[in-house]
Coordinates of C-alpha atoms in Angstrom, one line a residue:
M1 CA -24.0 6.3 17.9
A2 CA -23.8 9.1 20.5
M3 CA -22.1 11.5 18.0
T4 CA -24.7 10.9 15.4
A5 CA -27.5 11.8 17.7
Q6 CA -25.6 14.9 18.9
V7 CA -25.0 16.1 15.4
K8 CA -28.6 15.6 14.2
A9 CA -29.9 17.3 17.3
E10 CA -27.8 20.4 16.6
L11 CA -28.5 20.4 12.9
A12 CA -32.3 20.3 13.6
T13 CA -32.0 23.6 15.6
I14 CA -30.0 25.6 13.0
K15 CA -32.0 28.6 11.7
V16 CA -31.9 29.0 7.9
T17 CA -33.6 32.1 6.5
K18 CA -32.7 31.9 2.8
P19 CA -35.7 30.4 0.9
C20 CA -33.4 28.6 -1.6
C21 CA -31.5 26.8 1.2
R22 CA -34.7 25.8 2.9
K23 CA -36.0 24.4 -0.3
S24 CA -32.8 22.5 -1.0
E25 CA -32.8 21.1 2.5
V26 CA -36.4 19.8 2.3
A27 CA -35.8 18.3 -1.2
S28 CA -32.6 16.5 0.0
T29 CA -34.2 15.3 3.2
L30 CA -37.2 13.8 1.3
R31 CA -34.8 12.4 -1.4
F32 CA -32.5 10.6 1.1
A33 CA -35.4 9.5 3.4
N34 CA -36.8 7.8 0.2
G35 CA -39.9 9.9 0.7
L36 CA -41.5 9.6 -2.8
H37 CA -44.2 6.9 -3.0
V38 CA -46.9 6.1 -5.5
V39 CA -50.1 4.7 -3.9
S40 CA -53.0 3.7 -6.2
G41 CA -51.5 5.9 -9.0
K42 CA -51.2 8.9 -6.7
I43 CA -48.0 10.4 -5.4
V44 CA -47.7 10.4 -1.6
I45 CA -44.8 11.9 0.3
E46 CA -43.8 9.8 3.3
A47 CA -40.4 10.4 4.8
E48 CA -39.1 8.3 7.7
L49 CA -36.7 9.9 10.1
D50 CA -35.0 8.7 13.3
T51 CA -35.3 11.8 15.4
G52 CA -38.3 13.8 16.4
A53 CA -36.4 17.1 16.0
A54 CA -35.6 16.4 12.4
A55 CA -39.2 15.4 11.7
R56 CA -40.6 18.6 13.3
R57 CA -38.1 20.7 11.3
L58 CA -39.2 19.0 8.1
R59 CA -42.9 19.6 8.8
T60 CA -42.2 23.3 9.6
D61 CA -40.3 23.9 6.4
I62 CA -42.9 22.1 4.3
A63 CA -45.6 24.3 5.7
D64 CA -43.6 27.6 5.7
V65 CA -41.8 27.3 2.3
F66 CA -44.3 25.2 0.3
G67 CA -47.5 25.9 2.1
H68 CA -48.6 22.2 2.6
S69 CA -49.8 20.6 5.8
S70 CA -48.4 17.3 6.9
D71 CA -49.0 14.5 9.4
L72 CA -46.6 13.1 11.9
V73 CA -46.8 9.4 12.8
V74 CA -44.6 8.0 15.6
V75 CA -43.7 4.3 15.0
N76 CA -42.4 2.5 18.1
G77 CA -39.5 0.1 17.7
N78 CA -40.1 -3.6 17.3
G79 CA -37.8 -6.7 17.3
L80 CA -36.0 -5.8 14.1
R81 CA -35.8 -2.0 14.5
R82 CA -35.7 -1.0 18.1
G83 CA -35.5 2.7 17.8
T84 CA -38.5 4.9 17.5
R85 CA -39.1 6.3 14.1
Y86 CA -41.0 9.5 13.0
V87 CA -42.9 9.5 9.7
V88 CA -43.7 12.8 8.0
R89 CA -46.6 12.2 5.6
V90 CA -48.1 14.5 2.9
V91 CA -51.1 12.7 1.2
K92 CA -53.4 15.4 -0.1
D93 CA -50.8 17.6 -1.8
G94 CA -48.1 15.0 -2.4
D95 CA -48.0 15.4 -6.1
A96 CA -47.7 19.2 -5.8
L97 CA -44.9 19.0 -3.2
A98 CA -43.1 16.4 -5.3
R99 CA -43.0 18.9 -8.3
Q100 CA -42.1 21.9 -6.1
T101 CA -39.2 20.1 -4.5
G102 CA -37.9 18.6 -7.8
L103 CA -38.5 15.0 -6.7
V104 CA -40.4 14.6 -10.1
D105 CA -39.9 16.4 -13.3
S106 CA -42.5 18.1 -15.4
R107 CA -43.5 14.8 -16.9
G108 CA -44.0 13.2 -13.5
R109 CA -40.8 11.1 -13.7
P110 CA -38.9 10.6 -10.4
A111 CA -35.5 12.4 -10.1
R112 CA -32.7 9.9 -10.0
G113 CA -30.1 12.0 -8.2
L114 CA -30.6 15.3 -6.5
P115 CA -33.2 17.8 -7.8
A116 CA -32.0 20.1 -10.6
Q117 CA -32.3 23.3 -8.5
V118 CA -29.9 21.8 -6.0
V119 CA -27.4 20.6 -8.5
S120 CA -27.4 23.9 -10.3
G121 CA -27.6 26.0 -7.2
G122 CA -24.9 27.8 -5.2
T123 CA -22.6 26.7 -2.5
C124 CA -25.3 27.3 0.1
D125 CA -27.6 24.8 -1.7
C126 CA -24.8 22.2 -1.5
I127 CA -24.5 22.8 2.3
A128 CA -28.3 22.6 2.7
A129 CA -28.4 19.4 0.6
W130 CA -25.8 17.8 2.8
R131 CA -27.6 18.9 6.0
G132 CA -30.9 17.4 4.7
A133 CA -29.1 14.2 3.7
F134 CA -27.5 13.8 7.1
L135 CA -30.7 14.4 8.9
A136 CA -32.4 11.8 6.8
H137 CA -29.8 9.0 6.8
G138 CA -26.5 10.2 8.1
S139 CA -24.1 8.9 10.8
L140 CA -20.9 9.9 12.4
T141 CA -18.7 7.4 14.2
E142 CA -16.3 8.1 17.1
P143 CA -12.8 9.4 16.2
G144 CA -10.3 6.6 15.7
R145 CA -8.9 4.3 13.1
S146 CA -12.3 3.6 11.4
M147 CA -13.8 7.1 11.9
A148 CA -16.2 8.1 9.2
L149 CA -19.1 10.5 8.3
E150 CA -21.5 8.5 6.2
V151 CA -24.8 8.9 4.4
T152 CA -26.9 6.0 3.2
C153 CA -28.3 6.9 -0.2
P154 CA -31.5 5.7 -2.1
G155 CA -29.4 4.9 -5.2
P156 CA -26.1 5.3 -7.0
E157 CA -27.3 8.5 -8.8
A158 CA -28.1 10.2 -5.5
A159 CA -24.8 9.1 -4.1
L160 CA -22.8 10.6 -7.0
A161 CA -24.8 13.8 -6.7
L162 CA -23.9 14.1 -3.0
V163 CA -20.3 13.4 -3.8
G164 CA -20.4 16.2 -6.4
A165 CA -21.9 18.6 -3.8
A166 CA -19.1 17.7 -1.4
R167 CA -16.5 18.3 -4.1
R168 CA -17.9 21.9 -4.6
L169 CA -17.4 22.4 -0.9
G170 CA -13.8 21.2 -1.1
I171 CA -14.6 18.0 0.8
P172 CA -13.2 14.6 -0.5
A173 CA -16.0 12.1 -0.4
K174 CA -16.4 8.7 -1.9
A175 CA -19.4 6.8 -3.1
R176 CA -19.4 3.0 -2.6
E177 CA -21.8 0.1 -2.5
V178 CA -21.8 -2.1 0.6
R179 CA -24.0 -5.2 0.6
G180 CA -26.3 -3.7 -2.0
V181 CA -26.6 -0.4 -0.3
D182 CA -25.2 2.8 -1.8
R183 CA -23.3 5.1 0.7
V184 CA -21.3 8.3 0.6
V185 CA -18.4 8.3 3.0
V186 CA -16.0 10.9 4.3
R187 CA -13.1 9.3 6.2
D188 CA -10.4 11.9 6.6
G189 CA -10.5 13.6 10.0
D190 CA -9.8 17.1 8.7
A191 CA -12.4 16.6 6.0
I192 CA -15.0 15.5 8.5
A193 CA -14.2 18.6 10.7
A194 CA -14.5 20.9 7.6
L195 CA -17.9 19.4 6.6
L196 CA -19.3 19.7 10.2
T197 CA -18.2 23.4 10.1
H198 CA -20.0 23.9 6.7
L199 CA -23.2 22.3 8.1
G200 CA -23.1 24.5 11.2
A201 CA -22.6 21.7 13.8
H202 CA -20.0 23.7 15.8
D203 CA -20.8 22.3 19.2
S204 CA -20.7 18.8 17.9
L205 CA -17.4 19.6 16.1
M206 CA -15.8 20.7 19.3
A207 CA -16.9 17.5 21.1
W208 CA -15.7 15.4 18.2
E209 CA -12.3 17.1 18.0
E210 CA -11.8 16.8 21.7
R211 CA -12.4 13.0 21.5
R212 CA -10.2 12.8 18.5
M213 CA -7.4 14.7 20.2
R214 CA -7.7 12.5 23.3
R215 CA -7.6 9.3 21.3
E216 CA -4.5 10.5 19.3
V217 CA -2.7 11.4 22.5
R218 CA -3.5 8.0 24.0
A219 CA -2.4 6.2 20.8
S220 CA 0.9 8.2 20.8
A221 CA 1.5 7.2 24.4
N222 CA 0.8 3.6 23.7
R223 CA 3.2 3.6 20.7
L224 CA 5.9 5.2 22.8
A225 CA 5.3 2.7 25.6
N226 CA 5.4 -0.2 23.1
F227 CA 8.6 1.2 21.5
D228 CA 10.3 1.5 24.9
D229 CA 9.2 -2.0 25.9
A230 CA 10.6 -3.4 22.7
N231 CA 13.9 -1.6 23.2
L232 CA 14.2 -2.9 26.7
R233 CA 13.5 -6.4 25.6
R234 CA 16.1 -6.2 22.9
S235 CA 18.7 -4.7 25.3
A236 CA 18.0 -7.4 27.9
R237 CA 18.4 -10.2 25.2
A238 CA 21.6 -8.6 24.0
A239 CA 23.0 -8.4 27.5
V240 CA 22.1 -12.1 28.2
A241 CA 23.6 -13.1 24.9
A242 CA 26.8 -11.2 25.6
G243 CA 27.0 -12.8 29.1
A244 CA 26.7 -16.3 27.6
R245 CA 29.4 -15.6 25.0
V246 CA 31.8 -14.2 27.7
E247 CA 31.2 -17.2 30.0
R248 CA 32.0 -19.5 27.1
A249 CA 35.1 -17.4 26.3
L250 CA 36.4 -17.7 29.9
E251 CA 36.0 -21.5 29.6
I252 CA 37.9 -21.7 26.4
L253 CA 40.8 -19.6 27.5
G254 CA 41.0 -21.0 31.0
E255 CA 44.3 -19.8 32.7
D256 CA 45.5 -18.2 29.5
V257 CA 43.1 -15.2 29.7
P258 CA 44.8 -11.9 30.4
E259 CA 43.9 -10.5 33.8
H260 CA 42.4 -7.2 32.6
L261 CA 40.2 -9.1 30.1
R262 CA 39.2 -11.7 32.8
I263 CA 38.0 -8.9 35.1
A264 CA 35.9 -7.3 32.4
G265 CA 34.5 -10.7 31.4
T266 CA 33.7 -11.6 35.0
L267 CA 31.8 -8.4 35.5
R268 CA 29.8 -9.1 32.4
V269 CA 28.9 -12.6 33.6
E270 CA 28.0 -11.5 37.2
H271 CA 25.9 -8.5 36.1
Q272 CA 24.2 -9.6 32.9
Q273 CA 21.4 -7.0 33.2
A274 CA 23.8 -4.1 33.7
S275 CA 24.7 -1.7 30.9
L276 CA 28.3 -1.1 29.7
E277 CA 28.3 2.2 31.5
E278 CA 27.3 0.5 34.8
L279 CA 29.9 -2.2 34.3
G280 CA 32.5 0.5 33.9
Q281 CA 31.4 2.0 37.2
L282 CA 31.8 -1.3 38.9
H283 CA 35.3 -1.8 37.7
T284 CA 38.3 -0.7 39.9
P285 CA 39.5 1.7 38.8
Q286 CA 36.4 2.9 36.9
L287 CA 36.4 2.6 33.1
T288 CA 34.4 4.2 30.3
K289 CA 31.7 2.1 28.6
D290 CA 33.9 2.2 25.4
A291 CA 36.8 0.7 27.4
V292 CA 34.6 -2.0 28.8
A293 CA 33.2 -2.8 25.4
G294 CA 36.7 -2.9 23.9
R295 CA 38.0 -5.4 26.5
I296 CA 35.0 -7.7 26.0
R297 CA 35.4 -7.6 22.2
R298 CA 39.1 -8.6 22.6
L299 CA 38.2 -11.3 25.0
L300 CA 35.7 -12.8 22.6
A301 CA 38.0 -12.5 19.6
T302 CA 40.9 -14.2 21.5
A303 CA 38.6 -17.0 22.6
D304 CA 37.1 -17.5 19.2
K305 CA 40.7 -17.6 17.7
K306 CA 41.8 -20.3 20.2
A307 CA 38.6 -22.3 19.6
A308 CA 39.3 -22.3 15.9
E309 CA 42.8 -23.6 16.5
L310 CA 41.6 -26.3 18.8
G311 CA 38.7 -27.3 16.6
I312 CA 36.1 -26.8 19.3
P313 CA 32.8 -24.7 19.3
S314 CA 33.3 -21.0 19.4
T315 CA 31.7 -18.5 21.9
E316 CA 28.6 -18.2 19.6
A317 CA 27.8 -21.9 20.3
S318 CA 26.5 -20.9 23.7
L319 CA 23.7 -18.7 22.1
T320 CA 20.1 -20.0 22.0
S321 CA 17.3 -19.1 19.6
D322 CA 15.7 -17.0 22.3
M323 CA 18.8 -14.8 22.6
L324 CA 18.9 -14.3 18.8
D325 CA 15.2 -13.3 18.4
D326 CA 14.6 -9.6 17.4

């Protein structure tokens, strides 16, 4: 998860000055960190994050934008969850912060998706919502066949709202449920790059694109190498099969084989790994590869015709299954 940590570290340092964007980011961070809790009938905000930088950013925005103080609790990893976690907690003014961020409506009912001010806001609010969601529960895998930018969501409504925000940014994202957990996933490499650009993670984007390009070059090289190996194997099998048929043809014809066909056939048998062009260079005088191929075809046709007249196996009877495999 090296890329995830790098992206979150960079996002936590981005300076946002517009109040609407800071409000949307805080609301989204709290929503996707599942920060709304009711304790003894009282609303408590308690957001659990996996990086200290994201937690400090959230505390700063809560204080500067909404005017509420918060506590930071560091939870060390245990057997089930090894990583250190950072819990931002607002107890005294939890209900006021919940109303200000849109986590609850005027009747005190929890928001099911994203807060109304984020959904009805501008493009900058969509970007801020995605930044907050990624800081809360996002991940970015290494470039490759299974590359993905993913956000774990607190419910299907929040997932659909995040997909809608991505659509407004021109990013194709999909909501899906995996083992009872709702997620929003962006899989296309260009879409991931575009989303990182929107979020402002430019350094992380450069590192991710460099790894993506390196992997694609390596994959292309491997495909070419495999293609060349396959061609070489096919060529080698074809040469061995031709040698076996020519050897059988010489046996069938015996002394009746024309001298120029016998010489071409003997060269094929003695140099089974050589190409037709190389056989032509070995011939005295030298022949073109088309001339060699023509003589070998006539040799095989003559032998097969005689085999049919005598009622004996043709030249193809000398081929094995290994020679015929593609």
